[in-house]
XYZ file of C-alpha atoms in Angstrom:
569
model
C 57.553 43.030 268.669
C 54.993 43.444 266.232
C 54.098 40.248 263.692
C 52.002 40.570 260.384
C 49.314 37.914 259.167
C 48.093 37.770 255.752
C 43.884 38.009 256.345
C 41.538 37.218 253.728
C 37.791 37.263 254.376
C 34.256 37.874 253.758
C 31.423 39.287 256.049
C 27.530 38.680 255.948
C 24.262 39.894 256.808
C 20.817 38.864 256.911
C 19.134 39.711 253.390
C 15.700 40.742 255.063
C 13.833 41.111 257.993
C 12.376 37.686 257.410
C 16.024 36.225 257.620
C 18.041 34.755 260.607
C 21.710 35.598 260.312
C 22.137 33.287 262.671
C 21.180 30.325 261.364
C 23.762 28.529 259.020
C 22.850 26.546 255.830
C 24.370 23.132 255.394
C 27.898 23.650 254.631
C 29.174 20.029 254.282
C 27.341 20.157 250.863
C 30.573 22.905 250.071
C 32.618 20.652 247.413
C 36.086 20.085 249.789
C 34.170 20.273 253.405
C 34.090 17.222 255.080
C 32.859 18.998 258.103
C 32.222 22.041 260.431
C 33.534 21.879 263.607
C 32.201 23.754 266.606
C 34.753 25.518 268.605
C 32.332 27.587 271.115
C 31.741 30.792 271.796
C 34.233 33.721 272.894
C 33.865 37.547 273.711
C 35.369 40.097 272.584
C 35.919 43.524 273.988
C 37.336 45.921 271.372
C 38.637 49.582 271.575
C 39.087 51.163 268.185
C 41.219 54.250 267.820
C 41.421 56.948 265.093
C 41.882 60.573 264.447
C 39.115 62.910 265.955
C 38.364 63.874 261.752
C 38.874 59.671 261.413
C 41.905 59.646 259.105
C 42.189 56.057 259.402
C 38.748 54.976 258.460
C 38.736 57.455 255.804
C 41.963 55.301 254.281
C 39.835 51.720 255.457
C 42.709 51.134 258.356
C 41.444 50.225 261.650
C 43.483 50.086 264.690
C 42.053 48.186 267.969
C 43.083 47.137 271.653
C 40.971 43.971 271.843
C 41.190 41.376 274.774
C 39.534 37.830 274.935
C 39.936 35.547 272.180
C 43.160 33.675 271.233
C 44.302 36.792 269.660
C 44.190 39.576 272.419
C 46.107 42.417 271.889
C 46.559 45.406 269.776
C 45.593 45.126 265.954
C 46.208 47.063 262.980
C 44.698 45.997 259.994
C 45.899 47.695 256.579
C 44.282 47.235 253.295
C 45.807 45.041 250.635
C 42.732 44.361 248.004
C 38.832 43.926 248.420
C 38.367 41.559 251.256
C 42.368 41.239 251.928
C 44.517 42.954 254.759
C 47.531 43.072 256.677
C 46.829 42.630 260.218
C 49.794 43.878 262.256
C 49.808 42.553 265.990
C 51.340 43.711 269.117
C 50.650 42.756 272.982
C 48.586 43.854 274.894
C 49.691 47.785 276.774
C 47.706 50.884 278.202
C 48.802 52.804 274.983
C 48.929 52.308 271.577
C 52.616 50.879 270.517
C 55.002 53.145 269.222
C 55.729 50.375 266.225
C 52.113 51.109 264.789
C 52.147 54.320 265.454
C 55.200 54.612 263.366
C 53.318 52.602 260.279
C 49.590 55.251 260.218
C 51.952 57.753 260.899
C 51.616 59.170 257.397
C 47.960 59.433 257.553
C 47.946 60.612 260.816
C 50.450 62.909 260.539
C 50.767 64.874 264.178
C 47.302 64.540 265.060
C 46.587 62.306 268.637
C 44.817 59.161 268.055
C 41.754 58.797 270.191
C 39.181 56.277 271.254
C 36.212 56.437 268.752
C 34.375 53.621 269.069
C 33.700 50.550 271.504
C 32.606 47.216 270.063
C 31.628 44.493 272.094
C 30.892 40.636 270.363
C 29.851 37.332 271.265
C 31.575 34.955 268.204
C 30.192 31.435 267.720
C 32.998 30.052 266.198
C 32.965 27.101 263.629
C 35.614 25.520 261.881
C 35.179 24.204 258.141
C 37.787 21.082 257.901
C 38.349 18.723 254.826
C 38.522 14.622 255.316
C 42.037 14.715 256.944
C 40.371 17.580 259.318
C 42.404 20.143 257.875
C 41.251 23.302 258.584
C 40.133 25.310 255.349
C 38.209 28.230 257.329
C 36.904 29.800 259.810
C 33.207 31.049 259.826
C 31.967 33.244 263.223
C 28.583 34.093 264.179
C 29.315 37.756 265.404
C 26.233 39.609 267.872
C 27.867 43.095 268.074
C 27.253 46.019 270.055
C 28.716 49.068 269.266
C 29.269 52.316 271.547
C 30.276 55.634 270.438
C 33.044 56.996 272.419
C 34.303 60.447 270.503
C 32.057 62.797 267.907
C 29.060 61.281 269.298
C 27.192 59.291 271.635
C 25.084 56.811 269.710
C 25.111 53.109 270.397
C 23.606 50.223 267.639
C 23.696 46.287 267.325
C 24.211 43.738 264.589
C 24.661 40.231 263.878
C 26.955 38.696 261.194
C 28.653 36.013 259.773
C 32.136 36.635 259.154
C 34.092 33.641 256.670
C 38.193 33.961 257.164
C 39.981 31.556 254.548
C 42.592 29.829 256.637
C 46.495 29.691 255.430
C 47.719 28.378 252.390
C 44.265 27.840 250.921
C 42.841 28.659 247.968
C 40.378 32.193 247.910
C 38.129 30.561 245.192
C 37.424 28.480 248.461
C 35.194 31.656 249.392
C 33.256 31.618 246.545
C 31.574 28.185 247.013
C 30.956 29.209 250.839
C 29.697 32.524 249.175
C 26.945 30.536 247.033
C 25.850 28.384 249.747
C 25.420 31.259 252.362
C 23.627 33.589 249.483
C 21.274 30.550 248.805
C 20.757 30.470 252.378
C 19.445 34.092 252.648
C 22.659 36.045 253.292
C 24.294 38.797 251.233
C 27.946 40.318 251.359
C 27.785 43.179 254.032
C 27.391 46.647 252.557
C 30.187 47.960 255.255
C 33.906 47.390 254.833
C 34.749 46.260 258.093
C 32.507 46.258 261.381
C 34.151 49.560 262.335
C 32.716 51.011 259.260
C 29.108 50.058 259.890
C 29.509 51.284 263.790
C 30.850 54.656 262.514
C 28.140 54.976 260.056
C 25.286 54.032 262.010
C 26.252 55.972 265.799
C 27.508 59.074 263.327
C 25.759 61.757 265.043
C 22.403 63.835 263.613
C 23.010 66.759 261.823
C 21.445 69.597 263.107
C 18.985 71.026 260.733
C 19.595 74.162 258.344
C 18.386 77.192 259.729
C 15.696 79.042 257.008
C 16.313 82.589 256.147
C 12.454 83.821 256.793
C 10.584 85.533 253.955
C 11.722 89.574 253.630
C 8.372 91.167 255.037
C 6.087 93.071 252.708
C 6.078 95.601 255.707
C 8.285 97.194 258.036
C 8.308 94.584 261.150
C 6.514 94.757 263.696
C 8.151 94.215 267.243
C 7.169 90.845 268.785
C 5.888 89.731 265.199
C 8.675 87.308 264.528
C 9.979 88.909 261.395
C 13.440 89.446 261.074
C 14.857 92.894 261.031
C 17.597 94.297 258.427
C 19.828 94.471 261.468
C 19.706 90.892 262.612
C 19.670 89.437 259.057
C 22.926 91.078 258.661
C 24.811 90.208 261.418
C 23.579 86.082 261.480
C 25.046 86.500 257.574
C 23.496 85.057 254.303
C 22.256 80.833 254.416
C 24.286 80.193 251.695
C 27.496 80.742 253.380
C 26.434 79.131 256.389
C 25.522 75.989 254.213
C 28.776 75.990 252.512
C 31.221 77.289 255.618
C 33.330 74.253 256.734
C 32.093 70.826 257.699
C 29.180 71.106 256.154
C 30.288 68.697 253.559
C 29.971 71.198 250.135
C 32.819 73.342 248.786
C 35.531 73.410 251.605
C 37.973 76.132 251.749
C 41.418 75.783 251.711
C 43.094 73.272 253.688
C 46.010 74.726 256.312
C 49.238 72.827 256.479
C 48.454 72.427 259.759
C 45.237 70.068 258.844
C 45.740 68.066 255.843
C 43.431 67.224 253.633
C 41.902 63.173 253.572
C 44.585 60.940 251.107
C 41.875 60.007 248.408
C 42.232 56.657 246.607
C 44.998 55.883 244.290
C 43.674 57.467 241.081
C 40.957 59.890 242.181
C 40.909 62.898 240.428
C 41.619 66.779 241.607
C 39.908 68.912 243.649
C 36.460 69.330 242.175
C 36.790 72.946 242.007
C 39.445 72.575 239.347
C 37.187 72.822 235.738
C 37.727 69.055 234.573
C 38.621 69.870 230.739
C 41.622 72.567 231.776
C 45.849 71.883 231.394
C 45.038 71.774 235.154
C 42.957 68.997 235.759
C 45.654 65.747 234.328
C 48.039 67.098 236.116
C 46.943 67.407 239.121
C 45.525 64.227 239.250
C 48.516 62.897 238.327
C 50.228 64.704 241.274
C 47.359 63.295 243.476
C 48.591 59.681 242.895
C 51.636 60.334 243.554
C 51.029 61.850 246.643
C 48.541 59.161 247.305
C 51.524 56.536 247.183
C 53.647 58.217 249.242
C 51.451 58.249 252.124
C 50.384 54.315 251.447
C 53.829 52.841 250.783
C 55.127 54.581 253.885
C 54.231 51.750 256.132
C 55.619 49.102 253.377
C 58.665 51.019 253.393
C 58.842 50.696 257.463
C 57.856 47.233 257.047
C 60.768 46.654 254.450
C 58.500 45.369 252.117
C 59.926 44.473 248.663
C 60.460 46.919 246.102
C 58.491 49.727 248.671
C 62.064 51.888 249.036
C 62.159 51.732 245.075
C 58.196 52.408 244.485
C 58.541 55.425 247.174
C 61.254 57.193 245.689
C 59.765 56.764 242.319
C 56.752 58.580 243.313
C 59.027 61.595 245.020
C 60.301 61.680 241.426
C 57.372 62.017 239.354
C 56.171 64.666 241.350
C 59.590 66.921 240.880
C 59.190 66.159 236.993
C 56.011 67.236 236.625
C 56.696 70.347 238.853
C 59.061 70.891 236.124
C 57.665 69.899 233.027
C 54.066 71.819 233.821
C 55.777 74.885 235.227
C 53.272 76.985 233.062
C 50.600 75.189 234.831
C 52.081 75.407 238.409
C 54.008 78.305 239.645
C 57.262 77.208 240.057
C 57.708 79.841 243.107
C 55.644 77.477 244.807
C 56.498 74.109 243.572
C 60.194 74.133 243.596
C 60.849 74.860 247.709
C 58.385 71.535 247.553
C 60.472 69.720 244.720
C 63.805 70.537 246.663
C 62.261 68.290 249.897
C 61.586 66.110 247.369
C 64.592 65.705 246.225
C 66.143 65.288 249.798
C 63.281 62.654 250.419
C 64.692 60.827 247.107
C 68.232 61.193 248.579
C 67.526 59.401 252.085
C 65.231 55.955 250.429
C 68.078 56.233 247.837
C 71.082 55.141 250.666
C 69.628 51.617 251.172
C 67.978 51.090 247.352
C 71.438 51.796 245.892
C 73.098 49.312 247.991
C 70.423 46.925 247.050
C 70.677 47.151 243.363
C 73.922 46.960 243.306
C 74.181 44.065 245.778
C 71.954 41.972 243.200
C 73.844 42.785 240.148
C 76.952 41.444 241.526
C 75.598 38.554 243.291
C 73.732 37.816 239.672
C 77.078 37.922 238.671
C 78.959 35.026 240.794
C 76.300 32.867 240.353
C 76.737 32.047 237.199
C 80.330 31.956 237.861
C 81.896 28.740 237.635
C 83.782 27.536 240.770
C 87.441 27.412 238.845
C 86.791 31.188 238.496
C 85.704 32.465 242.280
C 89.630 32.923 244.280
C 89.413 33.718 247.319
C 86.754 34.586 249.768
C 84.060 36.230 247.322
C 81.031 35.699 248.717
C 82.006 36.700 252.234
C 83.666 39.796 250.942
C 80.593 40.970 248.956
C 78.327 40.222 252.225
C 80.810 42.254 253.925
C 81.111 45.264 251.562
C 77.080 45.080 251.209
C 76.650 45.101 255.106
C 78.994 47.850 255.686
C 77.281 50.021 252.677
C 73.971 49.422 254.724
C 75.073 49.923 257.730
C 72.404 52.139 260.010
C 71.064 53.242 257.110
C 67.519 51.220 257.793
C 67.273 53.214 260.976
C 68.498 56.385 259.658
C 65.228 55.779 257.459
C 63.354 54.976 259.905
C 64.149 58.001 261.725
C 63.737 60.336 258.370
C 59.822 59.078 258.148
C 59.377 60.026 261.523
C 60.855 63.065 261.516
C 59.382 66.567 261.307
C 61.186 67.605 258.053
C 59.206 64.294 256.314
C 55.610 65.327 257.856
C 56.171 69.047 257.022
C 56.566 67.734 253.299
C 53.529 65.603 253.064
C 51.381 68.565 254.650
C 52.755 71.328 252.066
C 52.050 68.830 249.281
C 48.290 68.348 250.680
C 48.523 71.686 250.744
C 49.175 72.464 247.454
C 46.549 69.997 246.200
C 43.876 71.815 247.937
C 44.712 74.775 246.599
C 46.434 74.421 243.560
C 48.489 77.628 242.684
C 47.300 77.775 238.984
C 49.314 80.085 236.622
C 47.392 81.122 233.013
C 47.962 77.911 231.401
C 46.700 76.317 233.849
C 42.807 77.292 232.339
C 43.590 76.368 228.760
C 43.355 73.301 226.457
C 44.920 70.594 227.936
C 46.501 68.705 224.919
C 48.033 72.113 223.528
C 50.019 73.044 227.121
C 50.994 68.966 227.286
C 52.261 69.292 223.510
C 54.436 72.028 224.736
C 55.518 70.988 227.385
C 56.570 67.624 226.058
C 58.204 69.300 223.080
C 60.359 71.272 225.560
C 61.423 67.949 227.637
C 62.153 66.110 224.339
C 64.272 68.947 223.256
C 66.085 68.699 226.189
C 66.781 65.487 225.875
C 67.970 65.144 222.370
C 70.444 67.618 222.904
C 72.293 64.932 225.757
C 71.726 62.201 223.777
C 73.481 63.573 220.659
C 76.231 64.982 223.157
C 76.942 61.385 224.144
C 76.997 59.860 220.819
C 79.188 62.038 219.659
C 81.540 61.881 222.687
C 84.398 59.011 222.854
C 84.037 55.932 225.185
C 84.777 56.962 228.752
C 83.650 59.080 231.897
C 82.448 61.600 229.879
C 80.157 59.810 227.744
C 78.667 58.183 230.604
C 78.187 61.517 232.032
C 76.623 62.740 229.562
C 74.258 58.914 229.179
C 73.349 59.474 232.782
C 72.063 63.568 232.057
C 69.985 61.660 229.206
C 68.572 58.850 231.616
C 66.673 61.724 233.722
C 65.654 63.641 231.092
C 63.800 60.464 229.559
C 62.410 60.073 233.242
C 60.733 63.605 233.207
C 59.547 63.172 229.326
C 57.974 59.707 230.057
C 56.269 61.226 233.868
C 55.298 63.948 231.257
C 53.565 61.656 229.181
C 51.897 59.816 231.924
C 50.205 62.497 233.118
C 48.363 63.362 230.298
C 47.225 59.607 229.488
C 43.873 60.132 229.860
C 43.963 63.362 227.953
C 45.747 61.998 224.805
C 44.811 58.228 224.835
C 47.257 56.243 222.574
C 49.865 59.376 221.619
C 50.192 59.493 225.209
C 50.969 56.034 225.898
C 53.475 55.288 222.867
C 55.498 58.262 224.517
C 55.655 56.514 227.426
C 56.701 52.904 226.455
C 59.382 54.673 223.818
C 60.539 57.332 226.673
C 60.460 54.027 229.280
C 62.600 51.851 226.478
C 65.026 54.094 226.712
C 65.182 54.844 230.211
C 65.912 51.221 230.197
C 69.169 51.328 228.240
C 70.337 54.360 230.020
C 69.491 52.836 233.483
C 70.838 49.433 232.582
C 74.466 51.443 231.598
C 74.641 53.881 234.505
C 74.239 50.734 236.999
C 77.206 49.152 234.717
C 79.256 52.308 235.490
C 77.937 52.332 239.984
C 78.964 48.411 239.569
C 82.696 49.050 238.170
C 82.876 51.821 240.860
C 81.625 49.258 243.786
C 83.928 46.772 241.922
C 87.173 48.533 242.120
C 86.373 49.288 246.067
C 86.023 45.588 247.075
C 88.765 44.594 244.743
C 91.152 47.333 246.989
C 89.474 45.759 250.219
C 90.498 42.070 249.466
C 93.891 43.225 248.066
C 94.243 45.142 251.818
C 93.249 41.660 253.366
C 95.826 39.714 251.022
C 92.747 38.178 249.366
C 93.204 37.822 245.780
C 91.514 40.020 243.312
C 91.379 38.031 240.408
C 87.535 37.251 240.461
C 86.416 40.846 240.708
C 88.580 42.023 237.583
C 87.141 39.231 235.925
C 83.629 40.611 236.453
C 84.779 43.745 235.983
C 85.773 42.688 232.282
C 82.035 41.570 232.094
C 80.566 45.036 233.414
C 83.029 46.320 230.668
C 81.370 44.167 227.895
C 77.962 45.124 229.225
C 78.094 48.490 228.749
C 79.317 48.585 225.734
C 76.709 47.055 224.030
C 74.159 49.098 226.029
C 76.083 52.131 223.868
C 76.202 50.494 220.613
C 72.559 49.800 221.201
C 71.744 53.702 222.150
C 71.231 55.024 218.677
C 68.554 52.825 217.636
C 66.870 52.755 220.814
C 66.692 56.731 220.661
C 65.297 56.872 217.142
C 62.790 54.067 218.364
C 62.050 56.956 221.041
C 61.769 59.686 218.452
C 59.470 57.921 216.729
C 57.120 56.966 219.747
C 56.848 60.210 221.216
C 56.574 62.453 217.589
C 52.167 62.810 218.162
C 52.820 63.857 222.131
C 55.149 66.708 220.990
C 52.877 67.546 218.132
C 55.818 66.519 215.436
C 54.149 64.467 211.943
């Protein structure tokens, strides 16, 4: 079974040739040190693994089989912030373990991982204790050697100082080691990790760029060395062999089979799409949202809070602004990919139902005094939550491995690489996002008017829930063009997220009466009594209709906020 630790540290190198790495200023003179403890020296054999085009490095994940050490075993270490990760164990086995398999398998996709690189290190290890001989961190003298064992054959050495903050301390600890080891003649290593810097320095030559030779002044002479007409011809033009794949300039196309690297959260589109075109916001807007599916895939295996909820958000922003740029994007294209979508948004959506509900009520018979709670309540809500859940973590599970789920995250990479513009796709930005928000806000006016002017009941709430995803797709709308529109932009969104609010808080009201009136049957079937649950369905009842008397002035709140996006004074 796998177990995560939280790691937080900071690596060194020598500032100059002049300067010994190895050699450690005085750290007792760190304010909360009392003193540093040596714990010997250990080595360390470790076998990194990636993708043969290095997925996982490209994303700044490393996965290792390491033995010797206190820590042997397999290690995956997944990025949290600068100089914090996740480091996933598992024991030692010949191959890599099918649990972190499961959690790169989004950047991976169906590609094998291989051995890439070898890295061999003999750690002095020190401790840094306080007065009561606490531990506060642990600093390691590293001498590396690294081997290349895939896309090269290059080997290269190293020594640094590596500073991990031990648990439950403070990370402003790290800066006043930081000072004292910079006054001492280190500086923070320019590599992320020491994978990085083995990578980089064993990466293999490039071969150099043939040169077209000169076009002769006369007709060649055999055994010259000119080039004939012939020959030119058939080797084809430089340019093309410059620019043809993996040569690291304009890259063609990317097949579903071979998905394109996940760029950072917030990196912008393909750089062949012009940068001040109705094309470029949006799909760098897409591109996040891709970008979070892949990274909050292994949260969402990890059942990490809020993940399920983040994930299927993304899945939705991408089928709104399918929709709402469908002038942009041809929707012949888009919409088999917003369907999957959809059905993505359908499976996270079992367990994050269950969950939202389950906290409403329990919010509920907390504040419940005792005189109030007959019967069983607790117990019976456990059991009704349990039975809602049942499988349904696995059945997830199951989804993100599944073919359907990688097919989808390939057609969206896809997509991104090459973009299937439509005419509007080339023209001024903030006139195509005017438009298109005009058309989303027109759509949604007409529900919210329908449900004002419908009677309390199952219609109205209907009709409130229509209105709730049609402010969805108007606020995604806005957020896409954000850094196209500035301030316009962002009103729409907090006035289109406002009332998302309301609607969202009311259609949960309506899902708890539903969930309500099953538990209530349950306990009656057990001869429980149902008092408590008609009590807090009176509540729900109260609830909701305040969200509804509260709907008119939230929605000319919205009308106001979103007027500049859709071009209205």
């Amino acid at each position: 079974m796998a177990d995560t630790k939280r790691e937080i540290e900071r690596k060194y190198e020598a500032r100059g040739r002049d300067t010994d790495a190895t050699s450690l200023p005085d750290l007792t003179a760190v304010g909360g040190v009392s003193a540093l403890v040596h714990r010997g020296v250990t080595e360390l054999d470790a076998v990194y693994y990636d993708t043969a085009d290095q997925r996982l490095a490209a994303a700044s994940i490393t996965l290792r089989r390491r033995t010797g050490g206190d820590d042997a075993g397999w290690h995956l270490k997944l990025p949290v912030a600068d100089g914090v990760r996740d480091e996933i164990r598992a024991p030692l086995s010949a191959g890599v373990p099918r649990a972190l398999v499961g959690l790169v398998r989004s950047r991976i996709r169906d590609a094998p991982l291989l051995p890439v690189v070898r890295l061999r290190s003999l750690r002095d290890v020190h401790h840094l204790v306080d007065s009561d001989g606490a531990l506060l961190a642990e600093l390691s003298v590293d001498v590396v050697t690294a081997d290349r064992l895939s896309g090269g054959d290059g080997s290269t050495g190293w020594t640094e100082i590596e500073v991990e903050l031990a648990d439950d301390q403070e990370p402003a600890f790290l800066d006043k080691v930081e000072k004292k080891l910079k006054k001492g003649g280190l500086r923070r290593s320019k590599s992320a990790s020491k994978l990085a810097r083995a990578l980089a320095e064993t990466a293999p030559v490039p071969a150099p760029v043939p040169v077209a030779a000169p076009e002769p002044a006369a007709e060649a002479v055999p055994g010259s060395g000119a080039v004939s007409a012939e020959a030119e011809a058939e080797a084809g033009p430089v340019s093309e062999a410059v620019s043809g794949p993996g040569t690291g300039t304009e890259a063609g196309p990317v097949p579903v089979s071979a998905p394109a690297p996940v760029s950072a959260p917030g990196a912008g589109p393909d750089p062949v799409v012009p940068p001040h075109t109705a094309a470029a916001p949006v799909l760098a807007y897409l591109t996040v949202q891709r970008d979070a599916l892949v990274t909050l895939d292994p949260a969402v295996r990890r059942d990490e809070h809020d993940s399920v909820h983040r994930m299927r958000v993304a899945t939705r922003r991408m089928r709104s602004t399918f929709r709402s740029y469908g002038k942009v994007l041809d929707r012949t294209v888009t919409d088999p990919i917003a369907d999957e979508l959809k059905w993505l948004a359908g499976e996270l959506g079992v367990d994050r139902d269950a969950e939202v509900l389950t906290e409403r009520l329990t919010g509920h018979l907390t504040g419940l005094p005792r005189t109030l709670t007959a019967g069983p309540v607790r117990t019976r809500l456990r059991t009704w939550a349990h039975a809602r859940r049942g499988g349904s973590r696995r059945r997830l599970i199951a989804v993100l491995d599944g073919k359907r789920y990688l097919t989808l995250l390939n057609r969206i990479d896809a997509l991104l690489a090459a973009p299937p513009l439509l005419p509007a796709a080339h023209r001024d930005p903030a006139k195509v996002i005017h438009k298109a928000a005009a058309k989303d806000f027109g759509k949604l006016s007409a529900l919210v008017e329908d449900a004002l002017a419908r009677p309390r009941g199952p219609e109205r709430d209907l009709a409130m829930h229509d209105a709730r995803k049609k402010a969805k797709r108007l606020r995604y709308a806005a957020e896409a063009a954000l850094d196209t529109l500035g301030a316009p932009a962002k009103d729409a969104v907090r006035g289109a997220k406002a009332l998302q609010g309301l609607l969202g808080e009311h259609q949960d009201s309506v899902m708890t009466r539903g969930a309500l009136r099953d538990i209530a049957a349950q306990a009656q079937g057990a001869r429980e009594s149902s008092f408590t649950y008609g009590l807090v369905y009176g509540r729900e009842e109260h609830l909701a209709a305040g969200y509804e008397d509260a709907l008119p002035e939230a929605w000319e709140e919205a009308q106001r906020r979103t007027r500049e996006i859709r071009g209205t004074r």
